[in-house]
Every structure is written in structure tokens, then in C-alpha cells.
Short mmCIF file of C-alpha atoms and ligand atoms in Angstrom, two decimals:
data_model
loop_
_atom_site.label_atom_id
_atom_site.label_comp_id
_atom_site.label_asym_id
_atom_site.label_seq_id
_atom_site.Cartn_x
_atom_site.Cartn_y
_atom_site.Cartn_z
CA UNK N 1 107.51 -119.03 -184.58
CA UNK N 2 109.03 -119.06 -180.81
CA UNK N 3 106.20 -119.68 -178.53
CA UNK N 4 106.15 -116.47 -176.46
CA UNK N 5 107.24 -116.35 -172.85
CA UNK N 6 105.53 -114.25 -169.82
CA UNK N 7 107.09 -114.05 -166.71
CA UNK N 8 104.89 -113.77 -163.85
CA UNK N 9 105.99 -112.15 -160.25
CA UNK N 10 104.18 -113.79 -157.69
CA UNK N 11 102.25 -116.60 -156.50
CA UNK N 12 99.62 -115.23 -154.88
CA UNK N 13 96.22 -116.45 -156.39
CA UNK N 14 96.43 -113.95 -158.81
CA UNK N 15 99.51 -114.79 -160.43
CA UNK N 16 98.89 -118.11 -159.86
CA UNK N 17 95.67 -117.77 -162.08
CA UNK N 18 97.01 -115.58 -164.47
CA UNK N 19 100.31 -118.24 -164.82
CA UNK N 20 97.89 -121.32 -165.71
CA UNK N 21 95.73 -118.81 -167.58
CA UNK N 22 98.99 -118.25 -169.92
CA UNK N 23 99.94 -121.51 -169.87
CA UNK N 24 96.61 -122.68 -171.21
CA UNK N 25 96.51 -120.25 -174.25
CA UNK N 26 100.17 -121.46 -174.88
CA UNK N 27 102.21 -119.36 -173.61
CA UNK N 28 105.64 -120.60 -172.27
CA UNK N 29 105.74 -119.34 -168.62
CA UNK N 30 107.81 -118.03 -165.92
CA UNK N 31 106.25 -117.98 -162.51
CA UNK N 32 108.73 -116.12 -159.50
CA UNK N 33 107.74 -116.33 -155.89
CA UNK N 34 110.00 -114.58 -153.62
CA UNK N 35 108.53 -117.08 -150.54
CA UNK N 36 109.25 -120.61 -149.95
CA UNK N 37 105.20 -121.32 -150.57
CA UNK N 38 102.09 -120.01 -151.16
CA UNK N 39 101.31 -117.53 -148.30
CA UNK N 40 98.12 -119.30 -146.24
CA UNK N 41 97.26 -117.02 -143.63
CA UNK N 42 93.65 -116.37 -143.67
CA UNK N 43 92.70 -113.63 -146.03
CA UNK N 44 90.24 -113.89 -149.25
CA UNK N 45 87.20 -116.53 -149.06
CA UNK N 46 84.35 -115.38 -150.47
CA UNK N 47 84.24 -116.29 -154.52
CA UNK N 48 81.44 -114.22 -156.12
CA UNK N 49 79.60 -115.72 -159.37
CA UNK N 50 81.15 -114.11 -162.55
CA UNK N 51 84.62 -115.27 -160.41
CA UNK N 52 83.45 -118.71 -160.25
CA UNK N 53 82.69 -118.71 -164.26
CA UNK N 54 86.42 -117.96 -164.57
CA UNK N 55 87.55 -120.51 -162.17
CA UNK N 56 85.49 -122.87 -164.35
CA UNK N 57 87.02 -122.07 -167.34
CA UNK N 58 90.37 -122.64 -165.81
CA UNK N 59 88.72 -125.84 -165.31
CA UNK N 60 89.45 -125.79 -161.14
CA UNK N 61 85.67 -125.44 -160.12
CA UNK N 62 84.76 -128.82 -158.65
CA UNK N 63 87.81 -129.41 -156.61
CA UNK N 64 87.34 -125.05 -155.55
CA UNK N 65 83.98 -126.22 -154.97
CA UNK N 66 85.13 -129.15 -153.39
CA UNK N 67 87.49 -127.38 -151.03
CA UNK N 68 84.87 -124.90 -149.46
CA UNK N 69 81.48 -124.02 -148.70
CA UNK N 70 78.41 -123.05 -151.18
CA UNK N 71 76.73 -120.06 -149.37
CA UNK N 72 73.37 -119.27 -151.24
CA UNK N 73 72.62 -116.28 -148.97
CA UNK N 74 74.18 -113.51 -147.00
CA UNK N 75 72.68 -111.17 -144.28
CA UNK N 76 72.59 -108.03 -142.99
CA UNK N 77 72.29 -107.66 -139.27
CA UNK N 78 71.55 -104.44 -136.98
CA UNK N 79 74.08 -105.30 -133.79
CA UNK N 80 73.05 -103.14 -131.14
CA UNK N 81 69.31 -105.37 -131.00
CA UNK N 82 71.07 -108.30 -132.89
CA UNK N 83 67.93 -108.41 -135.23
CA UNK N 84 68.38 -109.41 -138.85
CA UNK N 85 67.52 -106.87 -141.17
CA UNK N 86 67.40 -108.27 -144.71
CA UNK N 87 68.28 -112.05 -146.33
CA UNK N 88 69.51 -112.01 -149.68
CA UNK N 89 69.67 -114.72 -151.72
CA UNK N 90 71.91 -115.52 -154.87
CA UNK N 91 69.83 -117.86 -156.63
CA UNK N 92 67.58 -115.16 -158.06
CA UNK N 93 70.68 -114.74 -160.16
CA UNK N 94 69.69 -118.26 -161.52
CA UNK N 95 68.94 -117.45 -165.00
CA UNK N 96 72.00 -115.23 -165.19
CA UNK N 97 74.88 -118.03 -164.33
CA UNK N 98 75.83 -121.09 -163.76
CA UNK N 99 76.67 -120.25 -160.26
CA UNK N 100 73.95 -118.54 -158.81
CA UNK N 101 75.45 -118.85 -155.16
CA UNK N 102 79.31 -117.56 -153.61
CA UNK N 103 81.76 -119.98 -152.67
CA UNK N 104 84.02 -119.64 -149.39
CA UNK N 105 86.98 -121.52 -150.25
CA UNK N 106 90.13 -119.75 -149.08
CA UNK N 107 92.98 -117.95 -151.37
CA UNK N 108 95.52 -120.21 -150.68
CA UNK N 109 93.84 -123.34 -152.01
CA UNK N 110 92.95 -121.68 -155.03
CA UNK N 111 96.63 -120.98 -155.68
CA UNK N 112 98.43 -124.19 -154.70
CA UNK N 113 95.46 -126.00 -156.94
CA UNK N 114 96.30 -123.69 -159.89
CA UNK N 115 99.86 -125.08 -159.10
CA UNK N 116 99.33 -128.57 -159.13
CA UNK N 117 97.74 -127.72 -162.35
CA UNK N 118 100.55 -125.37 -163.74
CA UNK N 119 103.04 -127.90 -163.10
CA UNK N 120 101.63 -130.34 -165.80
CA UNK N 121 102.93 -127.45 -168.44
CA UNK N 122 106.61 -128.82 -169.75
CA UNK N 123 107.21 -124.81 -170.80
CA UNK N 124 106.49 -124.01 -167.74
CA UNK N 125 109.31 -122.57 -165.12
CA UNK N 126 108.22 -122.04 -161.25
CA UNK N 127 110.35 -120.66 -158.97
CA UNK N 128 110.10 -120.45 -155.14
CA UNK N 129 112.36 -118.16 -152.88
CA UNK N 130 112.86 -115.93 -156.00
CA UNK N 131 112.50 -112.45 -155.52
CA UNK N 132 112.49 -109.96 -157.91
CA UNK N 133 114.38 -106.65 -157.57
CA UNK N 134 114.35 -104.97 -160.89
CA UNK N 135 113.18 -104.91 -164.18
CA UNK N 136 114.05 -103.60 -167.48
CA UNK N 137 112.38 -103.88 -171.10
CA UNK N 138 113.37 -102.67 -175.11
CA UNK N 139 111.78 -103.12 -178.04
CA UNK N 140 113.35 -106.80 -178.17
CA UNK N 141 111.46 -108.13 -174.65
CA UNK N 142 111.64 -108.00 -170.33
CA UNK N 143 114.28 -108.60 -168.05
CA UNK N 144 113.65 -109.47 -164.58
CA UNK N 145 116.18 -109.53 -161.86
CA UNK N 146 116.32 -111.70 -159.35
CA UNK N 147 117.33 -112.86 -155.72
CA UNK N 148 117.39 -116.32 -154.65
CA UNK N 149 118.83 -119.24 -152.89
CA UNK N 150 121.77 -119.29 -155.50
CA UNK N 151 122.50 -115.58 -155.59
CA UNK N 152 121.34 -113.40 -158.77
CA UNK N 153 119.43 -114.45 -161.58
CA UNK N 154 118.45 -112.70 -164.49
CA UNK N 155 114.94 -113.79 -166.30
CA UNK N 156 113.75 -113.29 -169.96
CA UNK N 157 110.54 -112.50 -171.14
CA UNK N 158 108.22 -111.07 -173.86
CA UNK N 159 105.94 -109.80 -171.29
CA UNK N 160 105.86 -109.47 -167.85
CA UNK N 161 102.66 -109.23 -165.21
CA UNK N 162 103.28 -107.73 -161.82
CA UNK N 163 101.08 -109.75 -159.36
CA UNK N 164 102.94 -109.26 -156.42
CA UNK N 165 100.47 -107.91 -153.70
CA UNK N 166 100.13 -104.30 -152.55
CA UNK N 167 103.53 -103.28 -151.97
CA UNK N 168 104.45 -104.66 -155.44
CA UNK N 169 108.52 -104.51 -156.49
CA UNK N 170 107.13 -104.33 -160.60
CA UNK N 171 104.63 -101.31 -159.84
CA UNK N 172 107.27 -99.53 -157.61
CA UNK N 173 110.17 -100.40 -160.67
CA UNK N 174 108.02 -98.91 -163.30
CA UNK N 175 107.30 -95.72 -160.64
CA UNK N 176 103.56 -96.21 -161.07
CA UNK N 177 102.02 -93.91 -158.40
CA UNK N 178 99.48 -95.89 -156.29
CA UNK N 179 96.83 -93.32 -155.77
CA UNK N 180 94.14 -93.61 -153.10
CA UNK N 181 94.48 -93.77 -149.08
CA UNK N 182 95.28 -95.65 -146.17
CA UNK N 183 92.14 -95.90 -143.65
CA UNK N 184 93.29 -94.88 -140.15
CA UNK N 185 92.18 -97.62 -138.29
CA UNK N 186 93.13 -101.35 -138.78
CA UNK N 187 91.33 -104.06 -139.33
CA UNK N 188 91.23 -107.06 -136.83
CA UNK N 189 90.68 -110.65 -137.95
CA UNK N 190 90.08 -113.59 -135.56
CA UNK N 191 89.32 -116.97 -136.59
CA UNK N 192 87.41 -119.64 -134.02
CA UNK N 193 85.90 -123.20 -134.13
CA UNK N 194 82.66 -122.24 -132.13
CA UNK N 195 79.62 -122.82 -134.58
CA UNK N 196 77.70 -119.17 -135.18
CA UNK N 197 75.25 -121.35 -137.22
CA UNK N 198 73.87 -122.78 -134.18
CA UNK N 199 75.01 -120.00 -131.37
CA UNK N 200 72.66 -117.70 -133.86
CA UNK N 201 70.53 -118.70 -136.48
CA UNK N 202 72.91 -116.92 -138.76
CA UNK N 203 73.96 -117.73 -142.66
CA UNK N 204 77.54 -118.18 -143.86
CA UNK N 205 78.08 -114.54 -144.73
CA UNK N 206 77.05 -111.38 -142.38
CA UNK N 207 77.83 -107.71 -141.77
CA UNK N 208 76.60 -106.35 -138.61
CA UNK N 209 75.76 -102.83 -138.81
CA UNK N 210 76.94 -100.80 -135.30
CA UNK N 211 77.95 -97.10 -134.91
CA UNK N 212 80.61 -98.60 -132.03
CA UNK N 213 81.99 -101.36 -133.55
CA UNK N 214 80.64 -103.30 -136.90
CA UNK N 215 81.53 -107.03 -137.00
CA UNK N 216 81.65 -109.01 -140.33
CA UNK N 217 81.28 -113.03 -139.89
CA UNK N 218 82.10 -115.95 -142.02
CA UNK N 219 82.38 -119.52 -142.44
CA UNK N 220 85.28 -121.12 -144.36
CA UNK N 221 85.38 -124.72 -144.43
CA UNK N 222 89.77 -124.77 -142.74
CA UNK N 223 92.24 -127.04 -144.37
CA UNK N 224 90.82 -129.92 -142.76
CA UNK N 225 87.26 -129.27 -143.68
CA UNK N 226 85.96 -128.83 -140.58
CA UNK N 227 84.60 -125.73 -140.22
CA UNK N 228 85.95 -122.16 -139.17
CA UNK N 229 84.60 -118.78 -138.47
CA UNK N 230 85.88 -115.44 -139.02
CA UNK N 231 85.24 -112.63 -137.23
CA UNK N 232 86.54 -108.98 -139.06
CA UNK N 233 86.38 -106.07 -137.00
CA UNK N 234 87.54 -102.60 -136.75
CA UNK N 235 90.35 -101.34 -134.22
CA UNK N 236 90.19 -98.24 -132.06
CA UNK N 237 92.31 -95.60 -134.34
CA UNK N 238 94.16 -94.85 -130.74
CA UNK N 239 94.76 -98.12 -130.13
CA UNK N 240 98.43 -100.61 -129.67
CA UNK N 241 98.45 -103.35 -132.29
CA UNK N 242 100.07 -105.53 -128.94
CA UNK N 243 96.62 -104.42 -126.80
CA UNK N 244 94.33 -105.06 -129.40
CA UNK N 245 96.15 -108.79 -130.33
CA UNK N 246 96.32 -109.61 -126.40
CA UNK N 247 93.88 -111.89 -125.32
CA UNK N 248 91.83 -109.96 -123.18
CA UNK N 249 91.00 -107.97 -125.80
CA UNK N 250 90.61 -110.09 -128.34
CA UNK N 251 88.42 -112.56 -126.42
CA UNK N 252 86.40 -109.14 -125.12
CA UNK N 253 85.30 -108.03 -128.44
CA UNK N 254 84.33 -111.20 -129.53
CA UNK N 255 82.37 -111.88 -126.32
CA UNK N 256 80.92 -108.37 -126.62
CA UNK N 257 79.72 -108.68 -130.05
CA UNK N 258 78.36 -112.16 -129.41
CA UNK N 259 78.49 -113.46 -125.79
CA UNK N 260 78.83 -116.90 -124.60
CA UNK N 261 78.75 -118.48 -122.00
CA UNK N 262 81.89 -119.82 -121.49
CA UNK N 263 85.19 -119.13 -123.61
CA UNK N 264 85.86 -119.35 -127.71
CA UNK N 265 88.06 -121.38 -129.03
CA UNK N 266 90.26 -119.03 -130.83
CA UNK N 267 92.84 -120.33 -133.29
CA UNK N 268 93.94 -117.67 -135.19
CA UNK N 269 94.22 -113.41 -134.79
CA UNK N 270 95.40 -110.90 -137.24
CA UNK N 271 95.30 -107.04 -137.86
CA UNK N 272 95.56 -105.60 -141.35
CA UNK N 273 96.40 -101.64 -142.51
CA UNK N 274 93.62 -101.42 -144.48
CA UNK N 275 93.83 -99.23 -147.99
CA UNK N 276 91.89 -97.82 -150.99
CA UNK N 277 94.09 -97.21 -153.98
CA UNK N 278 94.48 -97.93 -156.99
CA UNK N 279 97.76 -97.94 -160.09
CA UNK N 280 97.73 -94.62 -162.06
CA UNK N 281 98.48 -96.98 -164.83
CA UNK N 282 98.00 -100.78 -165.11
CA UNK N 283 100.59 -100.66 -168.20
CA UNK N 284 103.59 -99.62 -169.03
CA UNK N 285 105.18 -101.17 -172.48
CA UNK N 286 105.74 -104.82 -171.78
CA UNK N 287 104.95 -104.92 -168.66
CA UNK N 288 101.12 -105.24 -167.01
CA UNK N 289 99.62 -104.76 -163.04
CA UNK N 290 97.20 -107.31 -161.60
CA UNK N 291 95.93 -108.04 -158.34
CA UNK N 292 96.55 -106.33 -155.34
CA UNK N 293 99.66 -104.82 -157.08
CA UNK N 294 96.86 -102.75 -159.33
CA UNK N 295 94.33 -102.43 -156.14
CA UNK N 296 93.60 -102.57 -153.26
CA UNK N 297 90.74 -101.94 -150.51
CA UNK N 298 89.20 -102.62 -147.84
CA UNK N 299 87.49 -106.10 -147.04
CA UNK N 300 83.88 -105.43 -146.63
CA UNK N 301 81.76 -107.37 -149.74
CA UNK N 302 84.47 -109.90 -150.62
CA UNK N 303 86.01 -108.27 -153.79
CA UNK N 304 89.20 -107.49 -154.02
CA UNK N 305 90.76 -111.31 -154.99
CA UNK N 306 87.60 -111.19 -157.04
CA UNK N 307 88.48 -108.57 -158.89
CA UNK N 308 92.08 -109.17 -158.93
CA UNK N 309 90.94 -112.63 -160.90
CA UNK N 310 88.83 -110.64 -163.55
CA UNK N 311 92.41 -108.55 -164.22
CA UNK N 312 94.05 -111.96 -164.51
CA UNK N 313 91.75 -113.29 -167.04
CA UNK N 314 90.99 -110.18 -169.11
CA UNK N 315 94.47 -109.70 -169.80
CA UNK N 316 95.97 -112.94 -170.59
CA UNK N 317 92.99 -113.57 -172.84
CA UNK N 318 94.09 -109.56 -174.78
CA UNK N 319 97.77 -110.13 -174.54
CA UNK N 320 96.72 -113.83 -176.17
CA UNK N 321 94.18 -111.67 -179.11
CA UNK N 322 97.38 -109.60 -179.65
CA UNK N 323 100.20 -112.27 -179.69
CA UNK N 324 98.19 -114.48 -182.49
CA UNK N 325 97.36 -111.59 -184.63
CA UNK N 326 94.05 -111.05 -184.01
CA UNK N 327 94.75 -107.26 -183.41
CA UNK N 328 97.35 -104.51 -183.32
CA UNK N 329 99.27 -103.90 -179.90
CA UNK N 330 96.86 -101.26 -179.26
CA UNK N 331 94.60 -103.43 -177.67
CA UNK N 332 96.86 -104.16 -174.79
CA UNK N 333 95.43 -100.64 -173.19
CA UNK N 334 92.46 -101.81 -173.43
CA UNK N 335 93.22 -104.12 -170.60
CA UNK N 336 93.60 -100.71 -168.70
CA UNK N 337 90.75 -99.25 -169.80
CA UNK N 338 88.04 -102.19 -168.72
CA UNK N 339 90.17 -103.19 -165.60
CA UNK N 340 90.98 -99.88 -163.69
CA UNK N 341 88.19 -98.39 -164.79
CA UNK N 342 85.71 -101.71 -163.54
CA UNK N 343 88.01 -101.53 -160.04
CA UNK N 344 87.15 -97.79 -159.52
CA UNK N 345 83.32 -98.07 -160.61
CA UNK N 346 82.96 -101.04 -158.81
CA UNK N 347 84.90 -102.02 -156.13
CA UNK N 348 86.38 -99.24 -154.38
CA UNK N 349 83.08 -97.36 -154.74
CA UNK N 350 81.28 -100.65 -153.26
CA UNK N 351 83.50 -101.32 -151.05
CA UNK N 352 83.45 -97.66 -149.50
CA UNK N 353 80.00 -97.77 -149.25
CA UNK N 354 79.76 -100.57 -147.72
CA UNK N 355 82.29 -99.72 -144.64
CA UNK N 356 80.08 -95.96 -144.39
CA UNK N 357 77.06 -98.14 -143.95
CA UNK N 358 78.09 -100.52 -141.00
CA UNK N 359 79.61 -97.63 -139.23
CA UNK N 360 77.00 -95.04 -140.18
CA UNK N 361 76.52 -93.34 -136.68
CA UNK N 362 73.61 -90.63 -137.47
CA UNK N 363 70.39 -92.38 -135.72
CA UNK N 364 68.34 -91.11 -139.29
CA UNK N 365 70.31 -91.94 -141.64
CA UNK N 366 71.44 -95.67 -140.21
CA UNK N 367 67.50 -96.23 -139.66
CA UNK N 368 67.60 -95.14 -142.98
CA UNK N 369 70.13 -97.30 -144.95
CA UNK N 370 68.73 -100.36 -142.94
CA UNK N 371 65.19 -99.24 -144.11
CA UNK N 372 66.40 -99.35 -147.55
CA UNK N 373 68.58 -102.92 -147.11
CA UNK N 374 65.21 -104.60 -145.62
CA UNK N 375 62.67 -102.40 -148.68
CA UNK N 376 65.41 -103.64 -151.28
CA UNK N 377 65.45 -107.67 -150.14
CA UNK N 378 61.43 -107.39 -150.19
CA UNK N 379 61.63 -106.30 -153.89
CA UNK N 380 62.43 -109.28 -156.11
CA UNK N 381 63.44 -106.77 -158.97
CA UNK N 382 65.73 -104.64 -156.79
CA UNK N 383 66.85 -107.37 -154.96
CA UNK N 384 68.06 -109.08 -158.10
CA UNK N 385 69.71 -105.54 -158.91
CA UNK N 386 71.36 -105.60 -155.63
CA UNK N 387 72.63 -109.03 -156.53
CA UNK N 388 73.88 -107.93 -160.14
CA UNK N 389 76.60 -105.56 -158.67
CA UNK N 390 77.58 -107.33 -155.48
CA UNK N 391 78.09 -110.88 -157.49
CA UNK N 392 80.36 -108.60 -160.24
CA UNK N 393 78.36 -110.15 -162.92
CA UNK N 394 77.23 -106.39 -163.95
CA UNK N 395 80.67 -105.31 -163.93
CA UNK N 396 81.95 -108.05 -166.21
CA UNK N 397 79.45 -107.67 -168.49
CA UNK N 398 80.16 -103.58 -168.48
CA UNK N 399 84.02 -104.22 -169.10
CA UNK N 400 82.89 -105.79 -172.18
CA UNK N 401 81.09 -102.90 -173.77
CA UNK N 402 84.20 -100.55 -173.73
CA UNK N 403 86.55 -100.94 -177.05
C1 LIG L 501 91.46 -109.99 -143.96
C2 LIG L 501 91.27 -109.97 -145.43
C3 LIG L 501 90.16 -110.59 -145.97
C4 LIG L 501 89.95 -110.56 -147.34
N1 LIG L 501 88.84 -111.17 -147.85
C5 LIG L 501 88.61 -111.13 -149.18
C6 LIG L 501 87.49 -111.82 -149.77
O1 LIG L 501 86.72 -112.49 -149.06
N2 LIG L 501 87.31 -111.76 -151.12
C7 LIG L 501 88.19 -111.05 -151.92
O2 LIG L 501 87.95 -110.98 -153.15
N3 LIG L 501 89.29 -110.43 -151.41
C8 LIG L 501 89.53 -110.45 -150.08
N4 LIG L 501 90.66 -109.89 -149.56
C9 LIG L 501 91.69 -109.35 -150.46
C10 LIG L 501 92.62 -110.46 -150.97
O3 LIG L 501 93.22 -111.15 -149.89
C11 LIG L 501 93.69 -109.88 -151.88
O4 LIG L 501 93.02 -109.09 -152.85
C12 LIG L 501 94.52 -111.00 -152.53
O5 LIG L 501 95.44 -111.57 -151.65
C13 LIG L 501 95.29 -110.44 -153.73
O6 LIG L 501 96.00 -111.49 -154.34
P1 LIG L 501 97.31 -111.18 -155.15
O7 LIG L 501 97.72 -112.51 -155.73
O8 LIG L 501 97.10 -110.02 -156.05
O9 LIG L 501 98.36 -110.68 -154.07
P2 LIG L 501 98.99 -111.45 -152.83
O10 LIG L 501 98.03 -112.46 -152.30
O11 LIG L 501 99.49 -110.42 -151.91
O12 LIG L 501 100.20 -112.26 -153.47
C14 LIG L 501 101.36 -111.60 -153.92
C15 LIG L 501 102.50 -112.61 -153.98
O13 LIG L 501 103.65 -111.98 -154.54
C16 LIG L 501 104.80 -112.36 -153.80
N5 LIG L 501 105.79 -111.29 -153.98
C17 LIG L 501 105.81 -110.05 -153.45
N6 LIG L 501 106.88 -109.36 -153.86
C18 LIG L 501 107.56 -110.19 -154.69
C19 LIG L 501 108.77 -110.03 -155.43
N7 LIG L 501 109.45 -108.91 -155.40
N8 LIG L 501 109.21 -111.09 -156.16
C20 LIG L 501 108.51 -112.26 -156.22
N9 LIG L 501 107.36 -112.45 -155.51
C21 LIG L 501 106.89 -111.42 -154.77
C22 LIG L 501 104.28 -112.47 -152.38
O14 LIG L 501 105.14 -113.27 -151.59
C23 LIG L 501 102.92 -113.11 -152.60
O15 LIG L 501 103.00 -114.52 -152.64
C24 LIG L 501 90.89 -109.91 -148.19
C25 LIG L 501 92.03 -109.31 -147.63
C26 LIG L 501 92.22 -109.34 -146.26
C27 LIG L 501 93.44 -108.69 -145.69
#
């Protein structure tokens, strides 16, 4: 029997993961990038539990580990009196995984390792500067066009997964409607060398809760190891992408949220349109949505590369149940079923929440919701429940329970 073929548009992390994922099960594959490399501009860090299990089983996790930083705990801070509200700590989670911690290694060394490791597949094909316009499928298989360096290709396929980002070519081909909204304001990310650790006694991982202005701020290890920290805040809905990039600004909101006496070294600044929607459908015949082409939202709790990874996984381990007999090709919507279904229950409703409660601006009901953050660390049980959803460990095992 031919060894089946998928073609996979995008190297992002999630086609990247879903490519060596195929690969592994022994699939031949076909992996199109429309870029010259993997796209490194700082985006997706934080690698929740049930994630890392999958990154183990693609059998990256000690150089993943290797390549970032183990944060045990994150914390939730009130800004306006820069008190800490509540610590919560992963390894309750201890008897649940093998990874009772998150790991902040950044997106695009998760995709150029599941490269290095892709590459060591003879049936494998990967293409750089290969962008794909159009597809079409029959009964007999998938046909993606393409753009490149040479002029225009055509690829072959009996499958095809669309993992290229939010403004996906596949999901716009197939006219899947991408349902949701766009949030009015953007989101501003700026990256500096200055230590937080020491400036404020703080952990790897913390949201700052402010009515004004919230602030999210992490550590990532950089591509040199040395140590980098991100700040994410919101813009002003009235305000210029060129004011709020120019340094004044920049270097005011940063000195605002946590001032210094003297300047920050800032090395990096960003704004994103930030988005919560999701694919009306993640299938469509031979062809499947994963990633950010299936999802997307906003940035608050870490999950939507997490989740995006889960899609990988869960579908090229169905499309591999299906291929080798193991059950009728009605089990390939089942991959729509767990994984839009998991995305809305879980991370769009998470990740809403968790944007409401940093801005919340009603004196009672922000006393409130930090009331219930601090009540909920104290608890071991709840704590650990806390931990359950946020890690996606309760969501993976949920996606397992529908048929
Ligand atoms: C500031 C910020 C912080 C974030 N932090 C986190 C976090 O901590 N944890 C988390 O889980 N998520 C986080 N996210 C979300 C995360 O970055 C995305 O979910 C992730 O990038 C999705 O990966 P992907 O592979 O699906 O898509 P992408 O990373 O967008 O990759 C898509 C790839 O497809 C290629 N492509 C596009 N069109 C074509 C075409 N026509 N032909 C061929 N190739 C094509 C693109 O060039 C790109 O390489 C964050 C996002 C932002 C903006």
C-alpha cells in the first residue's frame, strides 16, 4: 500500500508539530512555508503541562526544556498598591503529570527544533518561500497551489492541514467563516533586559490587575539564554499605533507601571490586533484547521499555541486511527467535535475572563474577584482546581470523553 501523504501549510509551531507528528506515525509529508524561515518575533512562551506531555511524546522535551525557563509558580498582583494578591503553584498538580510546572521557552524554538527533527524523515518534503494560493480536493486526494521562488507549483496530497496563522489562505479557500470578534484596543508588547526578579520580588509569570492599565510580565530565557522580560499591555482604543510605539511612550508606560530609577533597556516593541474567534468548521472533506488558522484570542493565560498543539496532536493521531483501519472516516469529525468544542469551553471562555478580571473597573466587584483569587490560592483543593483548567490538563482529559 502507498504510504499516505499530508501536506501541511505552514511552519509555524503548529504545523511544524503537526508535520513531525505525521512523520512519526508514517506518514510521507509535505511541509509549505510561504517565508524564508520560521517567523521569531516574540509571541507564545508559556508551555502549560498537558502541552509539555505532547512535546514529550514528540520526544523534544529536554532540549524545549533546555531552551527555556521552568516556572513552578505564577502570580496575581493588584497594581494600583503593587501588593501581591495570590501565589499559585503548579506542583500541586504533581500527582497528575509529569510536568507539574510551565515552561517559557519561545514559539520559534519549538518550531525550528521540530525541524531539525523533521528533516531526519527521507519522505519528508519542506519547503521555504512557498506560498499557497489555492486548493482543491475529489474523491481521489488534495491539490495545493503554490507560489514560490521558481514560479507555480502544484502539490499532491491525501490530506491536507491548514496551519497557517489567523489570516489562514486554507480556511479562507474552503470559505470557512471565522466567527468571533476583534477587541478594539491593541495589545502592546515590549521586551527588556532589566531583571523584574530582583527590581520586585516577582515570579516568572504575573498579571497585574488595574482598572487604567493591566500589565502582564514574563521571563523568557532570549536566544542567547540570557534572560528577557516581557511586558504585555493594553493600548488606549483612541490611540496612533506610531504614538504608542514612540519611545516616550513606550518608555512612560513601562516606567509608570514599574518605575526606575534610571532608564530600561528596551530591545524589542510590538502591538498586536487582538481577536476572539473561532472556524465554523475545523473540516471540510480532506482538508483539516489547526492552530491559529482554527482560533484565535487574546494573550492573557498563555493558551492559544497551547491549544493550537492539542489540535495538532489530536488530529494526526485520528487521521492516523482512520488511515490504518482502525475506524471508518467518520471519525475524522470527531477531531471537530473534541477540538472546537475544547477551544470554545476552554480557551476563549478563559481567556475572556481573564482580560474582564485585570481590567474589572467596579471598586466591588475588583475587591471582589481579587478576594476570590487570594480565598482560592489559600484552599489547597480549589487551588488545585484552579490549576486543573489553567494547565489544560482538565480539558484534555474532557476531549477524551466525547465519541
Ligand atoms: C504577543 C503574543 C503573545 C502570545 N503568547 C502566547 C503564550 O504565551 N502561549 C500560547 O499558547 N499562545 C500565545 N500566543 C498565541 C500564539 O503566538 C499563536 O497561537 C501561535 O503563533 C499559533 O501558531 P500557528 O503555528 O497556528 O500560527 P503562526 O505562528 O501564525 O504560523 C503560521 C505560519 O503559516 C505561514 N503561512 C501563512 N500563510 C501561508 C500560506 N498561504 N502558505 C504557506 N505558509 C503560510 C506563516 O508564514 C507562518 O509561518 C501569543 C500571541 C501573541 C500575539
Amino acid at each position: 500500500m502507498k504510504t499516505p501523504r499530508i501536506i501541511v501549510v505552514g511552519a509555524g509551531p503548529v504545523g511544524v508539530v503537526a508535520a513531525l507528528a505525521c512523520a512519526q506515525h508514517g506518514f510521507a509529508v509535505t511541509l509549505l512555508e510561504a517565508e524564508s524561515k520560521v517567523d521569531d518575533s516574540p509571541r507564545a512562551a508559556t508551555t502549560h503541562p498537558a502541552t509539555l506531555e505532547m512535546i514529550d511524546r514528540l520526544g523534544l522535551i529536554e532540549p524545549f526544556i533546555a531552551q527555556g525557563l521552568v516556572a513552578r509558580y505564577f502570580h496575581f498582583w493588584d497594581r494600583p498598591t503593587r501588593t501581591r494578591i495570590a501565589e499559585f503553584d503548579h506542583d500541586l498538580l504533581r500527582n497528575e503529570t509529569r510536568f507539574p510546572f510551565v515552561v517559557q521557552t519561545e514559539q520559534h524554538k519549538l518550531a525550528n527544533m521540530g525541524l531539525a527533527r523533521l528533516r531526519e524523515y527521507a519522505d519528508s518534503i519542506i519547503r521555504f518561500e512557498t506560498r499557497v494560493t489555492e486548493i482543491r480536493q475529489d474523491a481521489g486526494g488534495v491539490t495545493a497551489t503554490a507560489e514560490g521562488t521558481d514560479g507555480v507549483e502544484e502539490f499532491q496530497a491525501d490530506y491536507l492541514i491548514g496551519a497557517d496563522g489567523g489570516r489562514s489562505t486554507v480556511r479562507k479557500a474552503l470559505n470557512i467563516e471565522f466567527e468571533g470578534y476583534t477587541w478594539p484596543e491593541r495589545f502592546l508588547i515590549f521586551t527588556v533586559t532589566d531583571d523584574f526578579q530582583q527590581m520586585l520580588d516577582c515570579c516568572y509569570r504575573n498579571y497585574f490587575a488595574d482598572p487604567e492599565e493591566w500589565v502582564n510580565l514574563f521571563k523568557v530565557a532570549g536566544d542567547d539564554g540570557g534572560g528577557r522580560w516581557r511586558a504585555c499591555f493594553p493600548g488606549r482604543v483612541d490611540e496612533a499605533d506610531d504614538h504608542a510605539l514612540s519611545d516616550e511612550a513606550v518608555h512612560g508606560r513601562i516606567q509608570r507601571a514599574f518605575p526606575k530609577g534610571g532608564p530600561y533597556n528596551l530591545v524589542h516593541r510590538n502591538l498586536y490586533k487582538t481577536h476572539q474567534r473561532v472556524a465554523a468548521k475545523f473540516r471540510l472533506g480532506r482538508v483539516f484547521l489547526a492552530g491559529d488558522a482554527a482560533h484565535v484570542n487574546n494573550p492573557i493565560g498563555g493558551l492559544g499555541l497551547n491549544c493550537g498543539i492539542h489540535d495538532a496532536i489530536e488530529l494526526v493521531d485520528t487521521l492516523h486511527q482512520f488511515v490504518s483501519g482502525r475506524a471508518d472516516e467518520s471519525l475524522l469529525d470527531r477531531y471537530e467535535r473534541r477540538r472546537r468544542t475544547m477551544n470554545i469551553q476552554f480557551v476563549q471562555e478563559a481567556t475572556i475572563a481573564n482580560k474582564k478580571r485585570l481590567e474589572e473597573s467596579d471598586p466591588q466587584v475588583r475587591r471582589a474577584n481579587l478576594d476570590e483569587l487570594r480565598a482560592r490560592s489559600e484552599d489547597p483543593v480549589r487551588h488545585k482546581e484552579f490549576l486543573m483548567r489553567t494547565s489544560l490538563i482538565e480539558s484534555v482529559r474532557k476531549a477524551q470523553l466525547i465519541s
